[in-house]
mmCIF file with all atom_site columns, C-alpha atoms in Angstrom:
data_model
loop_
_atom_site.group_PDB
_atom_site.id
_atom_site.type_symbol
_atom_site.label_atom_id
_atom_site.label_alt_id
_atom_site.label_comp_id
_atom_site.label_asym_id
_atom_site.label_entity_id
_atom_site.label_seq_id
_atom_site.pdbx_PDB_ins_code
_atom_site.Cartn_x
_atom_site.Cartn_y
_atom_site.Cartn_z
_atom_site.occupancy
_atom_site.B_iso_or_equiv
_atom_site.pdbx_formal_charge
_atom_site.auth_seq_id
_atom_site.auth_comp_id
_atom_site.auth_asym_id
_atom_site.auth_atom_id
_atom_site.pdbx_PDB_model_num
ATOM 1   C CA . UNK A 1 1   ? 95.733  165.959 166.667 1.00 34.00 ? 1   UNK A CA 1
ATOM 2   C CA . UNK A 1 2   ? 97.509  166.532 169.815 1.00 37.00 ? 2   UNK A CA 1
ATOM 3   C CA . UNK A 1 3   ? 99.540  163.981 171.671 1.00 36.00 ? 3   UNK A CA 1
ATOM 4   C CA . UNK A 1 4   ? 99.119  163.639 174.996 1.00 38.00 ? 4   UNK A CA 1
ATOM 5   C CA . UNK A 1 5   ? 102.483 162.631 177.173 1.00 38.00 ? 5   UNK A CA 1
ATOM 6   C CA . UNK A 1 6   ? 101.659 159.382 179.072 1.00 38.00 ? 6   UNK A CA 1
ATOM 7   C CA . UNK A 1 7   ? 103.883 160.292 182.103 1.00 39.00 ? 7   UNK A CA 1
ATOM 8   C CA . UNK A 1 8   ? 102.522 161.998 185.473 1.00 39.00 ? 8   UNK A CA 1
ATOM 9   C CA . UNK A 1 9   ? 101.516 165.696 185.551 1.00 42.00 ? 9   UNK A CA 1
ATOM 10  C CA . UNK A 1 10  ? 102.246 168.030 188.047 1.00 50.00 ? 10  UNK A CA 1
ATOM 11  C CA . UNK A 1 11  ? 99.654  170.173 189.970 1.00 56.00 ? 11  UNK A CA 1
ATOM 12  C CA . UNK A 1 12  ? 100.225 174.111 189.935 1.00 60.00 ? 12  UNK A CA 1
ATOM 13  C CA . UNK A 1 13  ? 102.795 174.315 192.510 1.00 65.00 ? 13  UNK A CA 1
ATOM 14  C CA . UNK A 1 14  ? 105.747 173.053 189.968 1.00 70.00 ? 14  UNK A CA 1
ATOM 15  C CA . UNK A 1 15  ? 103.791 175.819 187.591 1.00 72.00 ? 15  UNK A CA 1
ATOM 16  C CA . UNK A 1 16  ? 103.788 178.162 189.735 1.00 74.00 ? 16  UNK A CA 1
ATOM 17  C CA . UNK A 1 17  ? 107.568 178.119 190.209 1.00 75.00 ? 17  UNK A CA 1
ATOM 18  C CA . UNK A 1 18  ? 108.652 178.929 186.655 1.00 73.00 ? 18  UNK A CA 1
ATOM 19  C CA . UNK A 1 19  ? 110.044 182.230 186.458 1.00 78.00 ? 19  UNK A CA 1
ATOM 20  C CA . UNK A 1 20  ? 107.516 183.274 183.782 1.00 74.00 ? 20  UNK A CA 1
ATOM 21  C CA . UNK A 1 21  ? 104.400 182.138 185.353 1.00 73.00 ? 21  UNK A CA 1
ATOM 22  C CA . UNK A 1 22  ? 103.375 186.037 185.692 1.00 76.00 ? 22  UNK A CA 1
ATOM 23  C CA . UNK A 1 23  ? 104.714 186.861 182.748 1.00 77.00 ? 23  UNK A CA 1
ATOM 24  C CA . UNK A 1 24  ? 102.967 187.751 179.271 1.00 76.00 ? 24  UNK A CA 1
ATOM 25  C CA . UNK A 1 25  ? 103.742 185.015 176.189 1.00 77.00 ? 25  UNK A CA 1
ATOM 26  C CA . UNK A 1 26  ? 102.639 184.275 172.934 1.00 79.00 ? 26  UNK A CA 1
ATOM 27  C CA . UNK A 1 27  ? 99.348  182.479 173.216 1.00 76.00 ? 27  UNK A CA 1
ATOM 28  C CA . UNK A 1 28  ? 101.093 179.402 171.202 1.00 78.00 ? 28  UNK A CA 1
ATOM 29  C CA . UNK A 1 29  ? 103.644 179.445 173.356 1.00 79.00 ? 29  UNK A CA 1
ATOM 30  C CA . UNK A 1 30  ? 100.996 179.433 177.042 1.00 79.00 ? 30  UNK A CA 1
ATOM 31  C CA . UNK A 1 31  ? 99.152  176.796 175.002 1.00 83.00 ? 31  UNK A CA 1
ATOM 32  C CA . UNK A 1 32  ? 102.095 174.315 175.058 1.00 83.00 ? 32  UNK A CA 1
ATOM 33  C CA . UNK A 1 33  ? 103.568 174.936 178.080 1.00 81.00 ? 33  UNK A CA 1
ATOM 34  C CA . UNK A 1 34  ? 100.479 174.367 179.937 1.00 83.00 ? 34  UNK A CA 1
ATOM 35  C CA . UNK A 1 35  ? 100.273 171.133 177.647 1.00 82.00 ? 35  UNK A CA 1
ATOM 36  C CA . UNK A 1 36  ? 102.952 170.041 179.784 1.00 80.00 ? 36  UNK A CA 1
ATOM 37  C CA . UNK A 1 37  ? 101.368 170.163 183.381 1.00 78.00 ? 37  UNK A CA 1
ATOM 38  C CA . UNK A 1 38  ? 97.674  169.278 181.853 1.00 83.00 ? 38  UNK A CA 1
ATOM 39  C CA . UNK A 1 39  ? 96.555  166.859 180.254 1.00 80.00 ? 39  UNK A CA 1
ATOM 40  C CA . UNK A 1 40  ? 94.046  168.244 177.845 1.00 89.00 ? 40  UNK A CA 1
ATOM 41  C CA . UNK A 1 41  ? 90.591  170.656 177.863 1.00 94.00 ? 41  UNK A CA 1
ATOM 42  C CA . UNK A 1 42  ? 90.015  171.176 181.508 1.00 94.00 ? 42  UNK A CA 1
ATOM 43  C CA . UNK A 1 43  ? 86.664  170.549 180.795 1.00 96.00 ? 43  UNK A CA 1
ATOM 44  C CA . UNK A 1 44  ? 87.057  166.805 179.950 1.00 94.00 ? 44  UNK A CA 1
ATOM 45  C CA . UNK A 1 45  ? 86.472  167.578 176.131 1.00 93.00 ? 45  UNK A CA 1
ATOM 46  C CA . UNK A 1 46  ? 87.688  164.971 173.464 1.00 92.00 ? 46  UNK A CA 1
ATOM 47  C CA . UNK A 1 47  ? 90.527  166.852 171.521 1.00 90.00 ? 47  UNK A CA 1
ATOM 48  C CA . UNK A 1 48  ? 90.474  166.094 167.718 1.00 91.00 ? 48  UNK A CA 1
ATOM 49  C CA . UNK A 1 49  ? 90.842  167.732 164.471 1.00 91.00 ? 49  UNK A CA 1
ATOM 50  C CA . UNK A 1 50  ? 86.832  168.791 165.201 1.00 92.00 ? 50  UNK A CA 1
ATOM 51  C CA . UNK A 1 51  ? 87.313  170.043 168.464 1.00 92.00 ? 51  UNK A CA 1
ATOM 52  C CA . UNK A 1 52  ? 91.130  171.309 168.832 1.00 90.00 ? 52  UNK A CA 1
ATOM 53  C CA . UNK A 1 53  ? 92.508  172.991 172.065 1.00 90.00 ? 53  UNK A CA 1
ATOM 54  C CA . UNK A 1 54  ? 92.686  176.438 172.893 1.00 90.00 ? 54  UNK A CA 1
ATOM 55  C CA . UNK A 1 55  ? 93.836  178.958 175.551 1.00 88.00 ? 55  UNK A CA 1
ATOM 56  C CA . UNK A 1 56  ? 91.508  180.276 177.163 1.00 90.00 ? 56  UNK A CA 1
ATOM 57  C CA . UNK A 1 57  ? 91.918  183.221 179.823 1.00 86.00 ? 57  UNK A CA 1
ATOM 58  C CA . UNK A 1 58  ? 90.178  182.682 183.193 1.00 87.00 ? 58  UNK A CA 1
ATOM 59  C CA . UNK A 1 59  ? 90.025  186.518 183.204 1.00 82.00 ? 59  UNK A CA 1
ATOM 60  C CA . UNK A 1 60  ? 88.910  188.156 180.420 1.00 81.00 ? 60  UNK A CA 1
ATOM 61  C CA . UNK A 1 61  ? 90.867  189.873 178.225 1.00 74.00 ? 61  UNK A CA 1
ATOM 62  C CA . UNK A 1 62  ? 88.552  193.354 178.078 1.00 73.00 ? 62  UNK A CA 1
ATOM 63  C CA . UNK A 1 63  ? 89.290  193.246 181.753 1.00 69.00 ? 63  UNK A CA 1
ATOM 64  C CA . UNK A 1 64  ? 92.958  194.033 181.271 1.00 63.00 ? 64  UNK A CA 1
ATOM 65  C CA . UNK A 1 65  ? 91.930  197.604 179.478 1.00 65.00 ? 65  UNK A CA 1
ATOM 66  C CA . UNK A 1 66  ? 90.087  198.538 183.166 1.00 67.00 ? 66  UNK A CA 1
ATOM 67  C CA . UNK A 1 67  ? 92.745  196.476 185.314 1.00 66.00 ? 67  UNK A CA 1
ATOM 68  C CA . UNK A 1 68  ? 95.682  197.190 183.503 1.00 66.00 ? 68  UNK A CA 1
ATOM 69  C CA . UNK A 1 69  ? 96.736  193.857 184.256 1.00 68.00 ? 69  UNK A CA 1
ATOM 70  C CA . UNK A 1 70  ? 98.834  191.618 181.261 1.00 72.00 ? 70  UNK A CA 1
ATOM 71  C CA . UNK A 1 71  ? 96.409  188.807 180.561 1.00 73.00 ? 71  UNK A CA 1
ATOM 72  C CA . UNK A 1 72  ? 98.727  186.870 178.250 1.00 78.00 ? 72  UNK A CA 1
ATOM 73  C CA . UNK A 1 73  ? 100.249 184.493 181.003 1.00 81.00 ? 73  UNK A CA 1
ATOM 74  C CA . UNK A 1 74  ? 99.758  180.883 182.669 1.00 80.00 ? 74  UNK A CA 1
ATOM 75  C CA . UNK A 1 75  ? 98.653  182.530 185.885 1.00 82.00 ? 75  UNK A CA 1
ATOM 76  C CA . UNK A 1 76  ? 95.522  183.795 183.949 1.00 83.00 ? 76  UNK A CA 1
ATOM 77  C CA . UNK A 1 77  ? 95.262  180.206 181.346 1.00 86.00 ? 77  UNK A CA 1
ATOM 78  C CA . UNK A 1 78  ? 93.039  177.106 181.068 1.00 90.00 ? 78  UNK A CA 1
ATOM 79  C CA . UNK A 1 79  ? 92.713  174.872 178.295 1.00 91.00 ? 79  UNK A CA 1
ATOM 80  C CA . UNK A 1 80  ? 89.642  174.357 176.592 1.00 94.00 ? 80  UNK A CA 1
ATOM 81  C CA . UNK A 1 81  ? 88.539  172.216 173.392 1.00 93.00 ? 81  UNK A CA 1
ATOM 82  C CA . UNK A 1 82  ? 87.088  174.836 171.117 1.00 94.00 ? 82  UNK A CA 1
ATOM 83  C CA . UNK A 1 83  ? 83.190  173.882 171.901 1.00 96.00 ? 83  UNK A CA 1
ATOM 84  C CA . UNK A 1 84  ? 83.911  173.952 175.368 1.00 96.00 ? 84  UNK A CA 1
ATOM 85  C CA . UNK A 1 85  ? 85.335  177.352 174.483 1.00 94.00 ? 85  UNK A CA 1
ATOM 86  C CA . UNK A 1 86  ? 81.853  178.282 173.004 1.00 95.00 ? 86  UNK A CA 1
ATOM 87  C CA . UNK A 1 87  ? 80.219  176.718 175.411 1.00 96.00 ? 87  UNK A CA 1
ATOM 88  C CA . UNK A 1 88  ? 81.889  179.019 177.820 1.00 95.00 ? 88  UNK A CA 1
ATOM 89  C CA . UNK A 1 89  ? 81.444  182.011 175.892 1.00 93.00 ? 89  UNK A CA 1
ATOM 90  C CA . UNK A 1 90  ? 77.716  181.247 175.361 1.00 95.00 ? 90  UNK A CA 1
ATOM 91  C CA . UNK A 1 91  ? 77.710  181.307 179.775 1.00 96.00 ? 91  UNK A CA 1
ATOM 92  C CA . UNK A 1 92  ? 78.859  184.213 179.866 1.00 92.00 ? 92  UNK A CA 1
ATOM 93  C CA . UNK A 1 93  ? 76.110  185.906 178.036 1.00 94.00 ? 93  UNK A CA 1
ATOM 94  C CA . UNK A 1 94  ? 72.897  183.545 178.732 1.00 96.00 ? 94  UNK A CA 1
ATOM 95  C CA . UNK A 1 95  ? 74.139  182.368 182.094 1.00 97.00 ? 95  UNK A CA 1
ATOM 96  C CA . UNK A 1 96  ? 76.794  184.260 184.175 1.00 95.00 ? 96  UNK A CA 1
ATOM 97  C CA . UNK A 1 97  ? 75.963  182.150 187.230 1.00 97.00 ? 97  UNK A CA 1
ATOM 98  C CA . UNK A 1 98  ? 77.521  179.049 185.636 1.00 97.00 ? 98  UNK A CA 1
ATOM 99  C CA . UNK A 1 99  ? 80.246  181.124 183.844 1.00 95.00 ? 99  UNK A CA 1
ATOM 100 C CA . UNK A 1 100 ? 81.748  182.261 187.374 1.00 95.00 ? 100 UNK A CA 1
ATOM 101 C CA . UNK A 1 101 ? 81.245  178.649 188.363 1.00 97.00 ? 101 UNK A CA 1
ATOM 102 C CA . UNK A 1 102 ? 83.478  177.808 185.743 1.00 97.00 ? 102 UNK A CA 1
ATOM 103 C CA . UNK A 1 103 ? 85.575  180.072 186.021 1.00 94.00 ? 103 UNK A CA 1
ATOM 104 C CA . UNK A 1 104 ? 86.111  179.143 189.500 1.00 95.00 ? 104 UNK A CA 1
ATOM 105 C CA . UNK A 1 105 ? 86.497  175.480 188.896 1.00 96.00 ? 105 UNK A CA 1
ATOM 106 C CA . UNK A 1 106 ? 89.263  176.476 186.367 1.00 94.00 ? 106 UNK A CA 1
ATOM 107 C CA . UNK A 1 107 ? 91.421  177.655 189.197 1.00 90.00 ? 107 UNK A CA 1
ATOM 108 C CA . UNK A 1 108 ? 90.002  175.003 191.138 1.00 92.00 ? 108 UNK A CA 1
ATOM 109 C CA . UNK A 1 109 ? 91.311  172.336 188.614 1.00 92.00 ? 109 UNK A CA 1
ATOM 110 C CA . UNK A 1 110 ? 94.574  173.505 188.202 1.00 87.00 ? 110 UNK A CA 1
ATOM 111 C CA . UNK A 1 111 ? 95.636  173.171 191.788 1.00 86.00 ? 111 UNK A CA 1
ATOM 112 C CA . UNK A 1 112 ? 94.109  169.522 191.849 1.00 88.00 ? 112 UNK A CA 1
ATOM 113 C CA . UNK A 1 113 ? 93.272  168.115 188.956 1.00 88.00 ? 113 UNK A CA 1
ATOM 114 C CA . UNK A 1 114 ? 90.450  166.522 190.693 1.00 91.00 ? 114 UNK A CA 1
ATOM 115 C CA . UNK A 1 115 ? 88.979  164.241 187.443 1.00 92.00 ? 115 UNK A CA 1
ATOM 116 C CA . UNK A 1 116 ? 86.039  163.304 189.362 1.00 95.00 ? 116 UNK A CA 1
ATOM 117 C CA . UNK A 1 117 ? 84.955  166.704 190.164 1.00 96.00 ? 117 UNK A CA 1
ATOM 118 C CA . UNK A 1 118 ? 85.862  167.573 186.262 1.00 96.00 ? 118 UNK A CA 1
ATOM 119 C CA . UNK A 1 119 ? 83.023  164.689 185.038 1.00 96.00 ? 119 UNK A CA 1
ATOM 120 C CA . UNK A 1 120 ? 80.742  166.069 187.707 1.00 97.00 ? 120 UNK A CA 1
ATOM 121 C CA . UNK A 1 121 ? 80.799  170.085 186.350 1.00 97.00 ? 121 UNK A CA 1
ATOM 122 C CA . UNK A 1 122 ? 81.068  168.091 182.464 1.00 96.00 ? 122 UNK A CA 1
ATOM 123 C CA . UNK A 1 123 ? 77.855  166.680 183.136 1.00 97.00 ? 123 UNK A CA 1
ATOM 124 C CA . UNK A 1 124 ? 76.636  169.860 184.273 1.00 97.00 ? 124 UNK A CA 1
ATOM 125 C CA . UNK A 1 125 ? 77.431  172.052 181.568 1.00 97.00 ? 125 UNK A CA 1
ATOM 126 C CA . UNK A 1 126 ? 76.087  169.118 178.715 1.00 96.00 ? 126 UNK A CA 1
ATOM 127 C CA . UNK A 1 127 ? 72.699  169.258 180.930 1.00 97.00 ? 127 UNK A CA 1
ATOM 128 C CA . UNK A 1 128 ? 73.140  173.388 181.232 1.00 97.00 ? 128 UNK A CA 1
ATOM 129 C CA . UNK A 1 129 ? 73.463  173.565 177.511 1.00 96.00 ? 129 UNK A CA 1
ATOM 130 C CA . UNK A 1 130 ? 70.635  172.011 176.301 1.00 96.00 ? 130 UNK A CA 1
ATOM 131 C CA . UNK A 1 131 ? 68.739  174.171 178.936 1.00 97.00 ? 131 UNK A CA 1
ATOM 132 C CA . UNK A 1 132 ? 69.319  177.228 177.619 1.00 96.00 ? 132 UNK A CA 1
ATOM 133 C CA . UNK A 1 133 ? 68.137  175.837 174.196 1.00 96.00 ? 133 UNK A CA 1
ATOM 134 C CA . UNK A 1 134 ? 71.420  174.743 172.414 1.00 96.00 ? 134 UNK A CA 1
ATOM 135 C CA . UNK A 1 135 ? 72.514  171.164 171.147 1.00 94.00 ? 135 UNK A CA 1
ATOM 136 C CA . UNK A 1 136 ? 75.829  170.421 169.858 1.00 92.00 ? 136 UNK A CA 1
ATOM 137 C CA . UNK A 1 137 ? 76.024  169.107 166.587 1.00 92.00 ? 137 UNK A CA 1
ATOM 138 C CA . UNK A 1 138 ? 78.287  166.861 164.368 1.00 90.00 ? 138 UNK A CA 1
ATOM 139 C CA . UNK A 1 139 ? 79.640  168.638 161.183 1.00 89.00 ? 139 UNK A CA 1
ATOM 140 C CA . UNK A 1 140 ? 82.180  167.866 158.709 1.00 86.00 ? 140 UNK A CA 1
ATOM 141 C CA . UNK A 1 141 ? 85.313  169.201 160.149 1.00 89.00 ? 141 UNK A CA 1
ATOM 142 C CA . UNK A 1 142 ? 83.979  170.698 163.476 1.00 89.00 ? 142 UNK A CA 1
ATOM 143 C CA . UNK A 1 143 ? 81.371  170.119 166.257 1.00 90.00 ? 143 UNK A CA 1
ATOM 144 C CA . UNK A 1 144 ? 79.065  173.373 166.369 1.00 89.00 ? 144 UNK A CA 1
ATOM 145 C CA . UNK A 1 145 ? 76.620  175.092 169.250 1.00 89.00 ? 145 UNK A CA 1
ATOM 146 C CA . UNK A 1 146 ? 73.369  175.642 168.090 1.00 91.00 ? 146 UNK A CA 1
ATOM 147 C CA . UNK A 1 147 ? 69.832  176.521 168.465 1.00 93.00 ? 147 UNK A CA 1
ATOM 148 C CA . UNK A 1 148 ? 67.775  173.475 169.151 1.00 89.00 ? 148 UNK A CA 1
ATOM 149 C CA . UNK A 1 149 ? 64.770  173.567 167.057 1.00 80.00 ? 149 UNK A CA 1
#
């Protein structure tokens, strides 16, 4: 489980002024550091041993073949619990409208860290979900997306 410091957090302007904020790391490495100036899945998702964080990049990776671009940096991160992860993914190829909306509250979010607008797109994407025919269920060790029956 992942332990959340207690102290303030700083918006993307102290980010931004790292030397490596452009630069490509190790995605363990972009996970942590961003750890530091967020606290948790930028999508308001609980983070547990069923639903642990991950990187995810606001611009895809297959982009960087066509842009040439290094993707592998905290310029290009947001964290995400790994249904929130799926639930992204599953956006992007049932519903591309709310996947750039996402996207664009990623980049949004990590110049503000406005919490109230976080719950607002949360609620969204729980009632977007089960609109496009999924339900999130309860397993053993993780919490899965799947086809409502």
């Amino acid at each position: 489980m992942i332990v959340i410091r207690e102290e303030t957090f700083t918006t993307l302007n102290e980010l931004k002024t790292r030397e490596d904020y452009q630069k490509p790391l190790p995605l363990p490495v972009l996970k942590d550091v961003l750890l530091q100036y967020y606290p948790g899945c930028f999508l308001g998702g609980t983070i547990d041993e069923k639903n642990v964080l991950t990187f995810h990049h606001i611009e895809p990776l297959r982009t960087a073949l066509i842009s040439n671009k290094k993707l592998d940096t905290l310029e290009n991160g947001a964290l995400l619990g790994r249904l929130e992860h799926n639930i992204y993914n599953l956006f992007e190829q049932k519903d591309i409208k709310s996947a750039k909306m996402l996207k664009e509250f990623f980049l949004y979010f990590k110049e503000t860290l406005d919490y109230e607008e976080q719950e607002r797109i949360r609620q969204y994407v729980d009632e977007r979900v089960y609109e496009l025919g999924f339900e999130i269920k309860e397993e053993k060790h993780i919490y899965r997306l799947t086809k409502q029956k």
